Tab-separated table of C-alpha atoms and ligand atoms in Angstrom:
chain	number	residue	atom	x	y	z
C	1	MET	CA	-0.124	-0.142	-0.171
C	2	ASP	CA	1.095	3.412	-0.904
C	3	THR	CA	1.117	6.011	2.160
C	4	LYS	CA	0.304	9.586	1.467
C	5	TRP	CA	1.914	11.906	3.344
C	6	ILE	CA	0.276	15.299	3.966
C	7	THR	CA	1.019	18.117	6.014
C	8	CYS	CA	-1.458	20.240	7.578
C	9	MET	CA	-0.602	22.573	10.171
C	10	GLU	CA	-3.726	24.499	10.255
C	11	GLU	CA	-7.276	23.191	11.278
C	12	ASP	CA	-8.786	24.798	8.594
C	13	ASP	CA	-6.915	23.311	5.919
C	14	LYS	CA	-9.887	21.908	4.059
C	15	GLU	CA	-8.361	19.853	1.475
C	16	CYS	CA	-6.173	17.990	3.894
C	17	LEU	CA	-9.415	17.540	5.854
C	18	GLU	CA	-11.477	16.294	3.042
C	19	SER	CA	-8.967	13.731	1.887
C	20	ALA	CA	-8.304	12.572	5.385
C	21	GLY	CA	-12.033	12.516	6.148
C	22	GLU	CA	-12.938	10.309	2.983
C	23	ILE	CA	-10.507	7.605	3.843
C	24	LEU	CA	-11.786	7.286	7.228
C	25	ARG	CA	-15.278	7.271	6.064
C	26	SER	CA	-14.510	4.491	3.743
C	27	GLY	CA	-12.983	2.383	6.126
C	28	GLY	CA	-9.194	2.994	5.506
C	29	LEU	CA	-6.749	4.363	8.033
C	30	VAL	CA	-5.311	7.681	8.751
C	31	ALA	CA	-2.582	8.758	11.419
C	32	PHE	CA	-2.918	12.054	12.685
C	33	PRO	CA	-1.359	14.207	15.849
C	34	THR	CA	-3.340	14.719	19.061
C	35	GLU	CA	-2.229	16.680	22.013
C	36	THR	CA	-0.888	13.507	23.802
C	37	VAL	CA	0.789	11.068	21.149
C	38	TYR	CA	0.051	10.610	17.460
C	39	GLY	CA	-3.296	8.508	16.837
C	40	LEU	CA	-4.010	5.738	14.582
C	41	GLY	CA	-7.447	6.615	13.513
C	42	GLY	CA	-10.218	4.367	11.759
C	43	GLU	CA	-13.836	4.444	11.907
C	44	ALA	CA	-14.696	3.127	15.314
C	45	LEU	CA	-18.139	1.752	14.733
C	46	ASN	CA	-16.999	-0.084	11.780
C	47	PRO	CA	-15.296	-3.699	12.897
C	48	SER	CA	-13.166	-4.313	9.780
C	49	SER	CA	-11.607	-0.712	10.515
C	50	SER	CA	-11.062	-1.814	14.163
C	51	GLU	CA	-9.458	-5.146	12.341
C	52	LYS	CA	-7.342	-3.312	10.065
C	53	ILE	CA	-5.889	-0.975	12.985
C	54	TYR	CA	-4.896	-4.282	14.698
C	55	ALA	CA	-3.199	-5.649	11.984
C	56	ALA	CA	-1.247	-2.591	10.880
C	57	LYS	CA	0.191	-2.275	14.605
C	58	GLY	CA	0.758	-5.741	14.901
C	59	ARG	CA	-1.576	-5.549	18.564
C	60	PRO	CA	-2.782	-7.957	20.389
C	61	SER	CA	-6.590	-8.312	19.565
C	62	ASP	CA	-7.320	-8.445	23.581
C	63	ASN	CA	-6.065	-4.734	23.702
C	64	PRO	CA	-8.910	-2.425	23.477
C	65	LEU	CA	-8.880	0.715	21.465
C	66	ILE	CA	-9.887	4.261	22.478
C	67	VAL	CA	-12.828	6.012	20.576
C	68	HIS	CA	-12.064	9.517	19.862
C	69	ILE	CA	-15.287	12.050	19.913
C	70	CYS	CA	-15.449	15.840	18.830
C	71	LYS	CA	-18.050	16.909	21.108
C	72	PHE	CA	-19.576	15.747	24.336
C	73	GLU	CA	-23.033	14.570	23.270
C	74	ASP	CA	-21.719	12.016	21.236
C	75	ILE	CA	-20.790	10.123	24.153
C	76	TYR	CA	-24.440	9.004	24.578
C	77	ARG	CA	-24.471	7.006	21.627
C	78	ILE	CA	-21.806	4.611	22.482
C	79	VAL	CA	-22.377	4.120	26.117
C	80	ALA	CA	-24.989	1.611	27.370
C	81	ASP	CA	-28.514	3.100	28.320
C	82	THR	CA	-29.316	1.330	31.915
C	83	PRO	CA	-29.769	3.087	35.348
C	84	GLU	CA	-26.119	2.105	36.192
C	85	SER	CA	-24.488	3.749	33.419
C	86	ARG	CA	-26.478	6.935	33.696
C	87	GLU	CA	-25.077	7.396	37.081
C	88	MET	CA	-21.648	6.738	35.605
C	89	LEU	CA	-22.523	9.442	32.906
C	90	LYS	CA	-22.963	12.047	35.565
C	91	VAL	CA	-19.524	11.408	36.718
C	92	ALA	CA	-18.455	11.750	33.017
C	93	GLU	CA	-20.028	14.777	32.501
C	94	LYS	CA	-18.416	16.552	35.272
C	95	LEU	CA	-14.858	15.052	34.773
C	96	ALA	CA	-15.732	16.212	31.018
C	97	HIS	CA	-16.372	19.720	31.981
C	98	ALA	CA	-13.381	20.092	33.859
C	99	PHE	CA	-10.837	18.143	31.659
C	100	TRP	CA	-12.416	17.756	27.880
C	101	PRO	CA	-11.195	18.355	25.591
C	102	GLY	CA	-7.806	16.955	26.998
C	103	PRO	CA	-5.733	14.004	27.672
C	104	LEU	CA	-8.098	11.852	29.839
C	105	THR	CA	-9.793	9.031	28.669
C	106	MET	CA	-13.232	7.603	30.431
C	107	ILE	CA	-14.223	3.810	30.624
C	108	LEU	CA	-17.876	3.457	30.721
C	109	PRO	CA	-20.308	0.722	29.821
C	110	LYS	CA	-20.617	0.304	26.144
C	111	SER	CA	-23.803	0.254	23.879
C	112	ASP	CA	-24.508	-2.219	21.339
C	113	GLU	CA	-23.400	0.307	18.671
C	114	VAL	CA	-19.765	-0.160	19.646
C	115	PRO	CA	-18.506	-3.455	18.191
C	116	TYR	CA	-16.254	-5.941	20.430
C	117	GLU	CA	-13.703	-5.639	17.736
C	118	THR	CA	-13.214	-2.372	18.862
C	119	THR	CA	-13.391	-3.090	22.622
C	120	GLY	CA	-11.279	-6.052	22.407
C	121	GLY	CA	-14.100	-8.366	23.460
C	122	LEU	CA	-14.781	-6.102	26.428
C	123	SER	CA	-18.215	-5.022	27.575
C	124	THR	CA	-17.099	-1.659	28.504
C	125	VAL	CA	-15.927	1.387	26.131
C	126	ALA	CA	-12.780	3.710	26.227
C	127	VAL	CA	-13.785	7.183	25.098
C	128	ARG	CA	-11.974	10.482	24.734
C	129	MET	CA	-12.285	13.881	23.531
C	130	PRO	CA	-8.721	15.180	22.401
C	131	LYS	CA	-7.655	18.728	22.403
C	132	HIS	CA	-5.938	19.331	19.397
C	133	LYS	CA	-7.880	21.199	16.517
C	134	THR	CA	-6.411	18.981	13.524
C	135	ALA	CA	-7.496	16.229	15.526
C	136	LEU	CA	-11.428	17.213	16.142
C	137	ALA	CA	-11.821	18.552	12.813
C	138	LEU	CA	-10.733	15.214	11.347
C	139	ILE	CA	-13.046	13.025	13.730
C	140	GLU	CA	-15.949	15.194	12.618
C	141	LYS	CA	-14.916	14.607	9.014
C	142	GLY	CA	-14.613	10.987	9.622
C	143	GLY	CA	-18.028	10.700	11.145
C	144	GLY	CA	-17.659	11.564	14.619
C	145	TYR	CA	-16.308	8.248	15.926
C	146	ILE	CA	-12.345	7.553	15.560
C	147	ALA	CA	-10.618	4.523	17.123
C	148	ALA	CA	-7.390	5.811	17.414
C	149	PRO	CA	-4.676	3.835	19.576
C	150	SER	CA	-1.206	5.077	19.079
C	151	ALA	CA	0.107	5.320	15.743
C	152	ASN	CA	3.252	3.156	16.808
C	153	THR	CA	4.105	-0.574	16.276
C	154	SER	CA	3.018	-2.744	19.111
C	155	GLY	CA	5.838	-2.636	21.543
C	156	ARG	CA	7.634	0.464	20.372
C	157	PRO	CA	7.500	3.931	22.090
C	158	SER	CA	4.592	5.935	20.916
C	159	PRO	CA	5.092	8.717	18.089
C	160	THR	CA	5.248	12.020	19.183
C	161	LEU	CA	6.428	13.619	15.589
C	162	ALA	CA	5.034	12.222	12.302
C	163	LYS	CA	8.407	10.833	11.142
C	164	HIS	CA	7.978	8.376	14.204
C	165	VAL	CA	4.857	6.998	12.600
C	166	LYS	CA	6.484	6.665	9.032
C	167	GLU	CA	9.207	4.737	10.736
C	168	ASP	CA	6.603	2.004	11.756
C	169	MET	CA	3.511	2.584	9.594
C	170	ASP	CA	4.577	3.531	6.231
C	171	GLY	CA	3.003	1.006	3.608
C	172	ARG	CA	0.622	-0.298	6.139
C	173	ILE	CA	-1.796	2.731	6.519
C	174	ASP	CA	-3.675	4.817	3.957
C	175	MET	CA	-2.197	8.304	5.081
C	176	ILE	CA	-0.067	9.894	7.440
C	177	VAL	CA	-1.293	13.989	8.425
C	178	ASP	CA	1.886	15.746	9.904
C	179	GLY	CA	0.772	18.285	12.164
C	180	GLY	CA	4.138	19.118	13.961
C	181	GLU	CA	5.367	18.161	17.152
C	182	VAL	CA	2.783	16.832	19.753
C	183	GLY	CA	2.241	19.086	22.884
C	184	ILE	CA	2.496	16.323	25.968
C	185	GLY	CA	3.961	13.468	24.317
C	186	ILE	CA	2.705	10.988	26.746
C	187	GLU	CA	-0.712	8.912	26.553
C	188	SER	CA	-4.150	10.032	27.996
C	189	THR	CA	-4.757	9.172	31.774
C	190	ILE	CA	-7.385	6.154	31.842
C	191	VAL	CA	-9.877	6.362	34.493
C	192	ASP	CA	-12.426	3.888	34.653
C	193	LEU	CA	-15.755	5.189	35.907
C	194	THR	CA	-17.673	1.469	36.130
C	195	VAL	CA	-16.233	0.845	39.617
C	196	GLU	CA	-16.631	2.731	42.941
C	197	PRO	CA	-14.456	4.656	43.756
C	198	VAL	CA	-13.322	5.434	40.055
C	199	GLN	CA	-9.961	3.781	39.392
C	200	ILE	CA	-7.057	5.199	37.403
C	201	LEU	CA	-5.779	2.325	35.066
C	202	ARG	CA	-2.942	4.429	33.510
C	203	PRO	CA	-1.296	7.754	34.513
C	204	GLY	CA	-0.796	10.497	32.697
C	205	TYR	CA	-1.274	14.367	32.243
C	206	ILE	CA	-4.407	14.715	34.313
C	207	THR	CA	-3.476	13.791	37.831
C	208	ALA	CA	-5.193	11.364	40.599
C	209	ALA	CA	-5.231	14.780	42.446
C	210	MET	CA	-6.886	16.955	39.901
C	211	ILE	CA	-9.253	13.977	39.195
C	212	SER	CA	-9.907	13.894	43.095
C	213	GLN	CA	-10.793	17.503	42.871
C	214	ILE	CA	-13.949	16.771	40.889
C	215	VAL	CA	-15.197	13.292	41.965
C	216	GLY	CA	-13.608	12.958	45.544
C	217	LYS	CA	-11.962	9.655	46.163
C	218	VAL	CA	-9.905	8.100	43.549
C	219	ASP	CA	-7.999	4.494	43.378
C	220	MET	CA	-4.853	3.646	41.451
C	221	ASP	CA	-4.371	0.273	39.792
C	222	VAL	CA	-1.506	-1.126	41.933
C	223	THR	CA	0.204	-2.400	38.796
C	224	ILE	CA	0.716	1.401	38.010
C	225	LEU	CA	4.506	1.556	39.437
C	226	SER	CA	5.078	-1.838	40.801
C	227	ASP	CA	5.147	-5.291	39.350
C	228	ALA	CA	5.515	-6.517	42.856
C	229	SER	CA	1.368	-7.384	43.661
C	230	GLY	CA	1.584	-9.889	41.024
C	231	GLN	CA	-1.653	-8.710	39.767
C	232	THR	CA	-2.615	-8.506	35.987
C	233	PRO	CA	-3.118	-4.467	34.801
C	234	ARG	CA	-7.031	-3.501	34.644
C	235	ALA	CA	-6.191	-1.634	31.396
C	236	PRO	CA	-5.337	-4.859	29.056
C	237	GLY	CA	-2.710	-2.863	27.107
C	238	MET	CA	-0.609	-2.190	30.513
C	239	LYS	CA	0.253	-5.711	30.709
C	240	TYR	CA	2.564	-5.772	27.540
C	241	ARG	CA	6.303	-4.877	27.817
C	242	HIS	CA	5.346	-1.454	26.054
C	243	TYR	CA	7.649	1.337	25.260
C	244	ALA	CA	10.506	-1.162	24.971
C	245	PRO	CA	13.655	-0.125	23.453
C	246	LYS	CA	15.790	-3.020	21.614
C	247	GLY	CA	18.663	-2.620	24.337
C	248	GLU	CA	18.586	-2.933	28.080
C	249	LEU	CA	17.493	0.121	29.988
C	250	THR	CA	18.139	0.312	33.932
C	251	ILE	CA	16.997	3.035	35.907
C	252	VAL	CA	18.922	4.621	38.568
C	253	SER	CA	17.323	6.307	41.540
C	254	GLY	CA	19.183	8.129	44.375
C	255	LYS	CA	21.158	11.160	45.369
C	256	GLN	CA	21.996	13.216	42.092
C	257	GLU	CA	25.654	13.055	42.564
C	258	ASP	CA	25.644	9.168	43.921
C	259	VAL	CA	23.310	8.525	40.825
C	260	VAL	CA	25.906	10.302	38.332
C	261	LYS	CA	28.755	8.404	39.959
C	262	TYR	CA	27.146	4.977	39.326
C	263	ILE	CA	25.941	5.229	36.022
C	264	ASN	CA	29.476	6.272	35.004
C	265	GLN	CA	30.748	3.272	36.527
C	266	ALA	CA	28.311	0.740	35.102
C	267	LEU	CA	28.990	2.833	31.754
C	268	LYS	CA	32.914	2.175	31.567
C	269	LYS	CA	32.360	-1.402	32.283
C	270	ALA	CA	29.929	-1.780	29.446
C	271	ARG	CA	32.389	0.223	26.937
C	272	GLU	CA	35.339	-2.300	28.171
C	273	ALA	CA	32.826	-5.005	27.020
C	274	GLY	CA	32.566	-3.540	23.582
C	275	LEU	CA	28.848	-2.574	24.265
C	276	LYS	CA	27.287	0.879	22.913
C	277	THR	CA	26.100	2.768	25.527
C	278	GLY	CA	23.328	5.599	26.145
C	279	VAL	CA	22.096	7.742	28.879
C	280	ILE	CA	18.974	9.243	29.623
C	281	ALA	CA	20.064	12.632	31.538
C	282	THR	CA	18.978	15.773	32.747
C	283	ASP	CA	19.944	19.348	31.933
C	284	GLU	CA	21.153	19.474	35.298
C	285	THR	CA	23.574	16.300	34.968
C	286	LYS	CA	24.242	15.965	31.034
C	287	GLU	CA	27.650	17.489	30.852
C	288	GLN	CA	28.612	14.524	33.559
C	289	TYR	CA	28.221	11.083	31.885
C	290	GLU	CA	30.818	9.562	29.532
C	291	ALA	CA	28.778	7.631	27.158
C	292	ASP	CA	28.344	6.891	23.430
C	293	LEU	CA	25.020	8.880	23.498
C	294	VAL	CA	23.865	11.372	26.261
C	295	LYS	CA	20.490	12.614	25.717
C	296	THR	CA	18.970	15.427	28.016
C	297	ALA	CA	15.383	14.816	28.524
C	298	GLY	CA	15.086	18.527	29.974
C	299	SER	CA	15.676	20.155	33.216
C	300	ARG	CA	14.207	18.513	36.447
C	301	GLN	CA	12.246	22.062	36.870
C	302	ASP	CA	10.441	21.260	33.824
C	303	GLU	CA	8.680	17.616	33.770
C	304	ALA	CA	6.308	18.413	31.169
C	305	THR	CA	9.471	18.755	28.667
C	306	VAL	CA	10.727	15.712	30.332
C	307	ALA	CA	7.481	13.491	29.228
C	308	LYS	CA	7.480	15.258	25.904
C	309	SER	CA	11.501	14.197	25.211
C	310	LEU	CA	11.091	10.553	26.427
C	311	TYR	CA	9.706	8.507	23.321
C	312	GLY	CA	11.859	10.284	21.097
C	313	ILE	CA	14.840	9.627	22.975
C	314	LEU	CA	14.229	6.026	23.411
C	315	ARG	CA	13.546	5.953	19.470
C	316	ASP	CA	17.007	7.700	18.600
C	317	PHE	CA	18.727	4.994	21.117
C	318	ASP	CA	17.238	2.490	18.940
C	319	GLU	CA	18.115	3.934	15.693
C	320	GLU	CA	21.865	4.183	17.158
C	321	GLY	CA	21.734	0.692	18.178
C	322	MET	CA	22.402	1.389	21.764
C	323	GLN	CA	22.758	-1.900	23.856
C	324	VAL	CA	23.338	-0.938	27.174
C	325	MET	CA	21.183	2.318	28.682
C	326	TYR	CA	20.642	3.941	31.637
C	327	SER	CA	17.802	6.620	32.930
C	328	GLU	CA	17.834	8.850	35.793
C	329	SER	CA	14.947	8.728	37.869
C	330	PHE	CA	12.033	11.236	38.392
C	331	PRO	CA	9.676	12.160	41.445
C	332	LEU	CA	6.723	10.105	41.694
C	333	ASP	CA	3.934	12.690	42.242
C	334	GLY	CA	2.272	15.050	39.403
C	335	ILE	CA	3.367	14.185	35.901
C	336	GLY	CA	6.442	12.408	37.318
C	337	GLN	CA	4.118	9.455	38.262
C	338	ALA	CA	3.398	9.158	34.139
C	339	ILE	CA	6.851	9.403	33.308
C	340	MET	CA	8.238	6.941	35.992
C	341	ASN	CA	5.161	4.497	34.847
C	342	ARG	CA	6.418	4.293	31.287
C	343	LEU	CA	10.108	4.235	31.950
C	344	LEU	CA	9.473	1.411	34.410
C	345	LYS	CA	7.872	-0.206	31.656
C	346	ALA	CA	10.715	0.564	29.169
C	347	ALA	CA	13.056	-0.916	31.478
C	348	GLY	CA	10.938	-3.756	32.549
C	349	HIS	CA	11.117	-2.803	36.003
C	350	HIS	CA	14.803	-2.734	36.579
C	351	VAL	CA	15.670	-0.302	38.993
C	352	ILE	CA	18.784	0.285	40.877
C	353	GLN	CA	17.861	1.995	44.125
C	354	LEU	CA	21.059	3.484	45.709
E	1	AMP	P1	-3.088	3.638	22.977
E	1	AMP	O1	-4.657	4.137	22.471
E	1	AMP	O2	-2.335	2.889	22.386
E	1	AMP	O3	-2.770	4.536	24.047
E	1	AMP	O4	-3.831	2.403	24.140
E	1	AMP	C1	-5.046	2.167	24.662
E	1	AMP	C2	-5.092	1.706	26.044
E	1	AMP	O5	-6.581	1.969	26.696
E	1	AMP	C3	-4.847	0.529	26.503
E	1	AMP	O6	-3.709	0.170	27.388
E	1	AMP	C4	-6.122	-0.281	26.586
E	1	AMP	O7	-5.778	-1.350	27.339
E	1	AMP	C5	-6.838	0.742	27.298
E	1	AMP	N1	-8.285	0.404	27.206
E	1	AMP	C6	-9.011	0.994	25.914
E	1	AMP	N2	-10.260	0.316	26.483
E	1	AMP	C7	-10.371	-0.119	27.704
E	1	AMP	C8	-11.372	-0.787	28.232
E	1	AMP	N3	-12.572	-0.726	27.909
E	1	AMP	N4	-11.166	-1.012	29.376
E	1	AMP	C9	-9.748	-1.169	29.966
E	1	AMP	N5	-8.890	-0.612	29.261
E	1	AMP	C10	-8.902	-0.116	28.258
E	2	MG	MG1	-0.208	2.693	22.632
């Protein structure tokens, strides 16, 4: 398949929106920017589009897709109409009022309109309204309900630039819409509204504290920051070793000077063994490492930049063939929790605590 590349920096680029919308409405696949990461879009209510998404990503078919909408009212068609789900929708309305459009995905009981192909066989549906003008315009042109998982091959870091999408999806999808670099760089927060209290299944830019201000008590899936419980994550996608670089990544946690010293010693050994080495550093420490490739994720004072840089760095390390990589650790509150959740998964939970 020939994958068309189209640049669309303005949300009112009619030519781009028309051609992408037409592909979506006829059951094809279009990758497009959102504020979190690039999404791989297909019609959410069309089972054959969802099947194409799984095939293009090589995604296990039990890992459900998030349905993207462009206006809140559209949620009612895809959520079950029962007394229980109407109560859950009241919570959804409050959260949407606070955070939509934005990087928050809500899990609710699905209506019959949503095919099981889209929900990975589950009777619940994940729904989100992204805060990105091109994405919103495309969802509308594509018929209002667009399933859009991250536009990476399953197991690779999510794409934060259109060129990352091309690396993974060229020849596998109909079109890539290049809208420049994404704003956040880490996937949406997922909150399950079908349980009481509501539960965060995947941390993101919208934190537990922010959600708690709107709905009161919020629980966390125990698997978010630890693999010690032996439990299976409740978001099926979180059980896979996602975001995995090809080399071996270790996170080192402790006082800054101890971390730098430990990593440098480990790098020396790896280099002596003839291995290619990389470090995920911060602006505060980047000059202090001796590795083949040192990449700063940004300043420790600015975790939003760290979140945005992370996946691009992991991809760069893959491209350069890094075999042994070390990363500094980040605080576990605020957006740091989402950063550490992704880093821990990339490292297969391999952490050195100094
Ligand atoms: P992605 O769009 O690639 O960020 O992946 C979507 C994530 O949402 C995966 O981790 C899925 O397992 C999760 N997800 C989607 N639908 C549901 C659902 N109905 N229940 C629980 N998790 C879900
Ligand atoms: Mg993904």
